[in-house]
Amino acid sequence: MCRLFAAFSCQKLDVPELLSNSPQSLLRQSDVDRHRKQGDGWGLGWYESAKPMTVRRPTAMYRDKAAVKRAGTAATGRVAIAHVRWASNPLKLKHSELIGKEHTQPFSHQKWLFAHNGTLFIPKEVAAHLGPWKRYIRGKNDSEVLFYWILKHVGHAQSVTQARSMVKKALKGLQIIWNTCKKSYPLHRYPYHGLNWVLTNGKTLFSLCLADPSGFGKSKALCNRKQCYYQLQRKISESQAIIASEPLDHSGLWTSFKHGELLMAKLDTRGLQIQTVNVL
């Protein structure tokens, strides 16, 4: 499992504050719980001249502070996505096969950036249904398969209503695939546990908060033990939206996503536009 944030703003972001300087920054979250260290890599994505840029490193974030500082300083602009990894392993690979730049998030494709918290238990089966998207897969990572599954379904959404319909179609597709192979996975009730993701093309941001059909469960967040582990948080103002696995500061301005809630944010001539719907 992992931790992430996405920041979307009308003004230039203070990425170092979000990434490493704030009281509950991603760097702080990476080793705040010694039993659940996020030690399998980290990454940061942003945009330069509308082109996505990434720094992705397979080292433990809490042991890579100089590189974290450099990345935060280099990231400019109004959009950023960051991710710190605690690797899931649905393919039962050796740990050495799980670690590497190709497995590290955020993933990028053309104008898109994506980060995910959770596990897709059936990446091979889903990859087989990606069609032409399958050729873009570079690693052995369930989150990368999910990226292209979501992009295949949601990438053309122009409104929150369209996005809701497309996300529901993507979820239904996962269930259909699961129904054909679930006998091979007797330890699991669903095709995934954790579908928290953020997806952006620099002008529109989508974010889904979903554990599995049974709800958030009993597991708690790393810093705030009253928060469910998979319950995304958001801090919204007239000019900025920040979505994170956990509040990045102690401002008290954060609110929790509902289970199954989809957020769509857009930057246009009117400023920042935000809408939310439920996909369940």
Short mmCIF file of C-alpha atoms in Angstrom, two decimals:
data_model
loop_
_atom_site.label_atom_id
_atom_site.label_comp_id
_atom_site.label_asym_id
_atom_site.label_seq_id
_atom_site.Cartn_x
_atom_site.Cartn_y
_atom_site.Cartn_z
CA MET A 1 0.00 0.00 0.00
CA CYS A 2 1.10 3.58 -0.55
CA ARG A 3 0.54 7.26 0.18
CA LEU A 4 -0.01 10.04 -2.35
CA PHE A 5 -1.08 13.59 -3.00
CA ALA A 6 -2.26 15.67 -5.94
CA ALA A 7 -2.21 19.48 -5.95
CA PHE A 8 -4.11 21.59 -8.46
CA SER A 9 -3.90 25.36 -8.30
CA CYS A 10 -4.56 28.63 -10.08
CA GLN A 11 -1.18 29.87 -8.82
CA LYS A 12 2.28 28.39 -8.64
CA LEU A 13 2.48 25.64 -6.04
CA ASP A 14 4.86 25.40 -3.11
CA VAL A 15 5.78 21.80 -3.87
CA PRO A 16 8.55 21.49 -1.24
CA GLU A 17 6.01 22.35 1.45
CA LEU A 18 3.71 19.52 0.34
CA LEU A 19 6.44 17.02 -0.40
CA SER A 20 8.82 17.39 2.52
CA ASN A 21 8.37 20.49 4.72
CA SER A 22 4.82 20.29 6.09
CA PRO A 23 4.15 18.50 9.42
CA GLN A 24 2.61 15.46 7.72
CA SER A 25 4.33 15.73 4.34
CA LEU A 26 4.80 12.69 2.16
CA LEU A 27 8.37 12.48 3.45
CA ARG A 28 7.10 12.42 7.03
CA GLN A 29 4.52 9.76 6.18
CA SER A 30 7.15 7.56 4.58
CA ASP A 31 8.55 6.39 7.94
CA VAL A 32 6.25 7.74 10.64
CA ASP A 33 4.98 4.22 11.37
CA ARG A 34 7.93 1.84 11.81
CA HIS A 35 5.66 -1.15 11.19
CA ARG A 36 4.38 0.26 7.88
CA LYS A 37 7.33 2.05 6.30
CA GLN A 38 6.79 3.23 2.76
CA GLY A 39 10.23 2.11 1.62
CA ASP A 40 9.85 0.84 -1.94
CA GLY A 41 10.37 4.03 -3.94
CA TRP A 42 8.90 7.46 -4.46
CA GLY A 43 8.11 9.85 -7.26
CA LEU A 44 6.95 13.33 -8.19
CA GLY A 45 5.24 14.56 -11.34
CA TRP A 46 4.52 18.07 -12.62
CA TYR A 47 4.17 19.97 -15.90
CA GLU A 48 6.53 22.17 -17.88
CA SER A 49 5.08 23.85 -20.98
CA ALA A 50 2.12 21.43 -20.76
CA LYS A 51 4.49 18.44 -20.84
CA PRO A 52 4.47 16.02 -17.89
CA MET A 53 7.78 15.71 -16.08
CA THR A 54 8.64 13.05 -13.50
CA VAL A 55 11.28 12.17 -10.98
CA ARG A 56 10.93 8.51 -10.03
CA ARG A 57 13.37 6.84 -7.67
CA PRO A 58 13.29 3.23 -6.42
CA THR A 59 14.96 4.13 -3.12
CA ALA A 60 13.22 4.60 0.23
CA MET A 61 12.05 8.20 0.45
CA TYR A 62 13.16 8.61 4.06
CA ARG A 63 16.70 7.66 3.00
CA ASP A 64 16.70 9.90 -0.07
CA LYS A 65 16.13 13.34 1.46
CA ALA A 66 18.60 15.23 -0.74
CA ALA A 67 16.93 13.93 -3.90
CA VAL A 68 13.50 14.73 -2.45
CA LYS A 69 14.60 18.32 -1.84
CA ARG A 70 16.01 18.64 -5.37
CA ALA A 71 12.82 17.26 -6.90
CA GLY A 72 10.60 19.59 -4.89
CA THR A 73 12.66 22.59 -5.92
CA ALA A 74 12.65 21.55 -9.59
CA ALA A 75 8.87 21.06 -9.72
CA THR A 76 7.25 24.28 -10.87
CA GLY A 77 3.82 25.21 -12.05
CA ARG A 78 0.25 24.73 -10.89
CA VAL A 79 -0.11 20.93 -10.89
CA ALA A 80 1.79 18.24 -9.00
CA ILE A 81 1.31 14.57 -8.14
CA ALA A 82 3.51 12.70 -5.67
CA HIS A 83 3.62 9.10 -4.46
CA VAL A 84 5.52 7.09 -1.89
CA ARG A 85 5.41 3.32 -2.29
CA TRP A 86 4.87 0.32 -0.08
CA ALA A 87 4.82 -2.31 -2.79
CA SER A 88 1.94 -4.72 -3.22
CA ASN A 89 2.77 -8.03 -4.85
CA PRO A 90 -0.24 -9.77 -6.44
CA LEU A 91 2.06 -11.54 -8.93
CA LYS A 92 4.10 -13.13 -6.09
CA LEU A 93 7.40 -11.82 -7.43
CA LYS A 94 10.74 -11.70 -5.65
CA HIS A 95 11.14 -8.38 -3.86
CA SER A 96 14.02 -7.46 -6.17
CA GLU A 97 11.64 -7.76 -9.14
CA LEU A 98 9.17 -5.36 -7.54
CA ILE A 99 11.65 -2.52 -7.15
CA GLY A 100 12.79 -0.26 -9.98
CA LYS A 101 12.07 2.98 -11.76
CA GLU A 102 9.60 1.26 -14.10
CA HIS A 103 7.52 0.25 -11.06
CA THR A 104 7.66 3.65 -9.37
CA GLN A 105 4.83 6.17 -9.53
CA PRO A 106 3.52 8.53 -10.73
CA PHE A 107 3.16 6.86 -14.11
CA SER A 108 2.96 9.01 -17.21
CA HIS A 109 1.56 8.54 -20.70
CA GLN A 110 1.47 11.35 -23.25
CA LYS A 111 -0.13 14.26 -21.33
CA TRP A 112 -1.32 12.16 -18.38
CA LEU A 113 0.01 11.57 -14.85
CA PHE A 114 -1.41 8.92 -12.50
CA ALA A 115 -0.85 7.62 -8.97
CA HIS A 116 -2.63 4.82 -7.10
CA ASN A 117 -2.96 3.55 -3.54
CA GLY A 118 -4.15 -0.03 -3.26
CA THR A 119 -3.81 -3.42 -4.94
CA LEU A 120 -5.31 -4.81 -8.12
CA PHE A 121 -5.29 -8.56 -7.46
CA ILE A 122 -5.75 -9.58 -11.11
CA PRO A 123 -3.29 -7.48 -13.17
CA LYS A 124 -2.60 -10.23 -15.73
CA GLU A 125 -6.28 -10.77 -16.42
CA VAL A 126 -7.00 -7.05 -16.69
CA ALA A 127 -3.98 -6.48 -18.94
CA ALA A 128 -5.39 -9.10 -21.30
CA HIS A 129 -8.46 -6.87 -21.76
CA LEU A 130 -6.60 -3.62 -22.40
CA GLY A 131 -6.46 -4.04 -26.15
CA PRO A 132 -3.95 -1.62 -27.74
CA TRP A 133 -3.24 -0.04 -24.35
CA LYS A 134 -1.43 -3.19 -23.25
CA ARG A 135 1.65 -2.38 -25.34
CA TYR A 136 2.42 0.61 -23.12
CA ILE A 137 2.97 -1.47 -19.98
CA ARG A 138 6.64 -1.38 -18.98
CA GLY A 139 6.80 -2.99 -15.55
CA LYS A 140 5.36 -5.82 -13.46
CA ASN A 141 3.16 -3.57 -11.42
CA ASP A 142 -0.58 -3.88 -10.82
CA SER A 143 -0.92 -0.10 -10.49
CA GLU A 144 0.46 0.44 -13.98
CA VAL A 145 -2.15 -1.96 -15.37
CA LEU A 146 -4.82 -0.04 -13.47
CA PHE A 147 -3.48 3.23 -14.93
CA TYR A 148 -4.14 2.11 -18.47
CA TRP A 149 -7.47 0.55 -17.51
CA ILE A 150 -8.60 3.88 -16.03
CA LEU A 151 -7.12 5.89 -18.89
CA LYS A 152 -8.89 3.66 -21.42
CA HIS A 153 -12.23 4.41 -19.78
CA VAL A 154 -11.93 7.91 -18.29
CA GLY A 155 -9.45 9.73 -20.51
CA HIS A 156 -12.09 11.37 -22.72
CA ALA A 157 -14.44 12.56 -19.98
CA GLN A 158 -15.43 16.22 -20.41
CA SER A 159 -17.81 16.54 -17.48
CA VAL A 160 -18.29 15.01 -14.06
CA THR A 161 -21.40 13.23 -15.36
CA GLN A 162 -19.38 11.63 -18.14
CA ALA A 163 -16.59 10.77 -15.73
CA ARG A 164 -19.03 9.09 -13.35
CA SER A 165 -20.46 6.98 -16.17
CA MET A 166 -16.98 6.02 -17.38
CA VAL A 167 -15.70 5.13 -13.90
CA LYS A 168 -18.78 2.98 -13.29
CA LYS A 169 -18.10 1.23 -16.60
CA ALA A 170 -14.48 0.65 -15.58
CA LEU A 171 -15.56 -0.82 -12.23
CA LYS A 172 -18.17 -3.01 -13.90
CA GLY A 173 -15.51 -4.24 -16.33
CA LEU A 174 -13.24 -5.24 -13.44
CA GLN A 175 -16.11 -7.16 -11.88
CA ILE A 176 -16.85 -8.97 -15.16
CA ILE A 177 -13.21 -10.02 -15.48
CA TRP A 178 -13.20 -11.07 -11.82
CA ASN A 179 -16.22 -13.30 -12.33
CA THR A 180 -14.26 -15.31 -14.89
CA CYS A 181 -11.22 -15.93 -12.69
CA LYS A 182 -12.16 -15.55 -9.02
CA LYS A 183 -11.96 -19.29 -8.37
CA SER A 184 -8.20 -18.91 -8.84
CA TYR A 185 -8.08 -16.38 -5.98
CA PRO A 186 -9.84 -18.04 -3.02
CA LEU A 187 -8.28 -15.65 -0.50
CA HIS A 188 -9.91 -12.57 -2.04
CA ARG A 189 -13.54 -11.44 -2.18
CA TYR A 190 -13.05 -8.74 -4.80
CA PRO A 191 -10.72 -8.00 -7.74
CA TYR A 192 -9.03 -5.19 -5.80
CA HIS A 193 -8.50 -3.73 -2.37
CA GLY A 194 -7.92 -0.03 -2.67
CA LEU A 195 -8.80 1.98 -5.78
CA ASN A 196 -7.66 5.36 -4.53
CA TRP A 197 -6.21 7.12 -7.55
CA VAL A 198 -5.51 10.54 -9.02
CA LEU A 199 -5.30 11.22 -12.75
CA THR A 200 -4.53 14.51 -14.49
CA ASN A 201 -3.64 15.95 -17.88
CA GLY A 202 -2.61 19.27 -16.36
CA LYS A 203 -5.95 20.94 -17.03
CA THR A 204 -8.36 18.46 -15.46
CA LEU A 205 -7.88 16.34 -12.36
CA PHE A 206 -9.87 13.23 -11.47
CA SER A 207 -9.66 11.56 -8.07
CA LEU A 208 -11.50 8.47 -6.84
CA CYS A 209 -11.77 7.30 -3.23
CA LEU A 210 -12.72 3.62 -3.05
CA ALA A 211 -11.47 0.77 -0.87
CA ASP A 212 -13.63 -2.12 -2.07
CA PRO A 213 -17.39 -2.79 -2.12
CA SER A 214 -17.34 -3.60 1.62
CA GLY A 215 -16.16 -0.10 2.58
CA PHE A 216 -13.05 1.40 4.19
CA GLY A 217 -12.41 -1.37 6.70
CA LYS A 218 -10.68 -1.15 10.09
CA SER A 219 -7.12 -0.25 9.05
CA LYS A 220 -6.10 3.26 10.14
CA ALA A 221 -3.98 5.96 8.54
CA LEU A 222 -0.30 6.41 9.36
CA CYS A 223 -0.43 9.80 11.11
CA ASN A 224 -4.07 10.16 12.14
CA ARG A 225 -5.23 7.00 13.86
CA LYS A 226 -8.87 8.14 13.76
CA GLN A 227 -8.84 8.23 9.95
CA CYS A 228 -9.48 5.13 7.85
CA TYR A 229 -6.44 4.11 5.84
CA TYR A 230 -8.14 4.40 2.45
CA GLN A 231 -10.17 7.54 3.16
CA LEU A 232 -8.74 10.27 0.97
CA GLN A 233 -8.69 13.83 2.31
CA ARG A 234 -9.08 17.15 0.52
CA LYS A 235 -8.27 20.77 1.24
CA ILE A 236 -10.19 23.09 -1.07
CA SER A 237 -10.08 26.85 -1.50
CA GLU A 238 -11.22 29.19 -4.28
CA SER A 239 -7.86 28.84 -6.01
CA GLN A 240 -6.44 25.48 -4.94
CA ALA A 241 -7.37 21.83 -4.44
CA ILE A 242 -5.13 19.38 -2.63
CA ILE A 243 -6.07 15.70 -2.44
CA ALA A 244 -4.00 13.48 -0.18
CA SER A 245 -4.01 10.11 1.53
CA GLU A 246 -3.73 12.00 4.81
CA PRO A 247 -3.85 15.70 5.74
CA LEU A 248 -0.45 17.23 5.01
CA ASP A 249 -0.76 19.83 7.76
CA HIS A 250 -2.65 20.59 10.97
CA SER A 251 -4.69 23.48 9.58
CA GLY A 252 -8.06 21.85 10.28
CA LEU A 253 -9.17 22.75 6.75
CA TRP A 254 -9.21 19.17 5.48
CA THR A 255 -12.39 17.20 4.82
CA SER A 256 -12.80 13.50 4.16
CA PHE A 257 -13.94 11.88 0.94
CA LYS A 258 -16.97 9.65 1.14
CA HIS A 259 -16.56 6.06 0.07
CA GLY A 260 -17.03 5.87 -3.69
CA GLU A 261 -16.68 9.63 -4.17
CA LEU A 262 -15.24 10.91 -7.44
CA LEU A 263 -13.86 14.44 -7.65
CA MET A 264 -13.29 16.34 -10.88
CA ALA A 265 -11.37 19.63 -10.86
CA LYS A 266 -10.78 21.86 -13.88
CA LEU A 267 -8.62 24.90 -14.47
CA ASP A 268 -10.13 27.30 -17.01
CA THR A 269 -10.59 31.03 -17.63
CA ARG A 270 -13.03 31.19 -14.70
CA GLY A 271 -10.47 29.73 -12.31
CA LEU A 272 -10.78 26.48 -10.40
CA GLN A 273 -14.00 24.48 -10.89
CA ILE A 274 -14.71 21.47 -8.65
CA GLN A 275 -17.51 18.93 -8.73
CA THR A 276 -18.02 15.64 -6.91
CA VAL A 277 -20.30 12.64 -7.45
CA ASN A 278 -20.60 9.13 -6.04
CA VAL A 279 -19.95 6.17 -8.34
CA LEU A 280 -21.50 3.49 -6.13
#
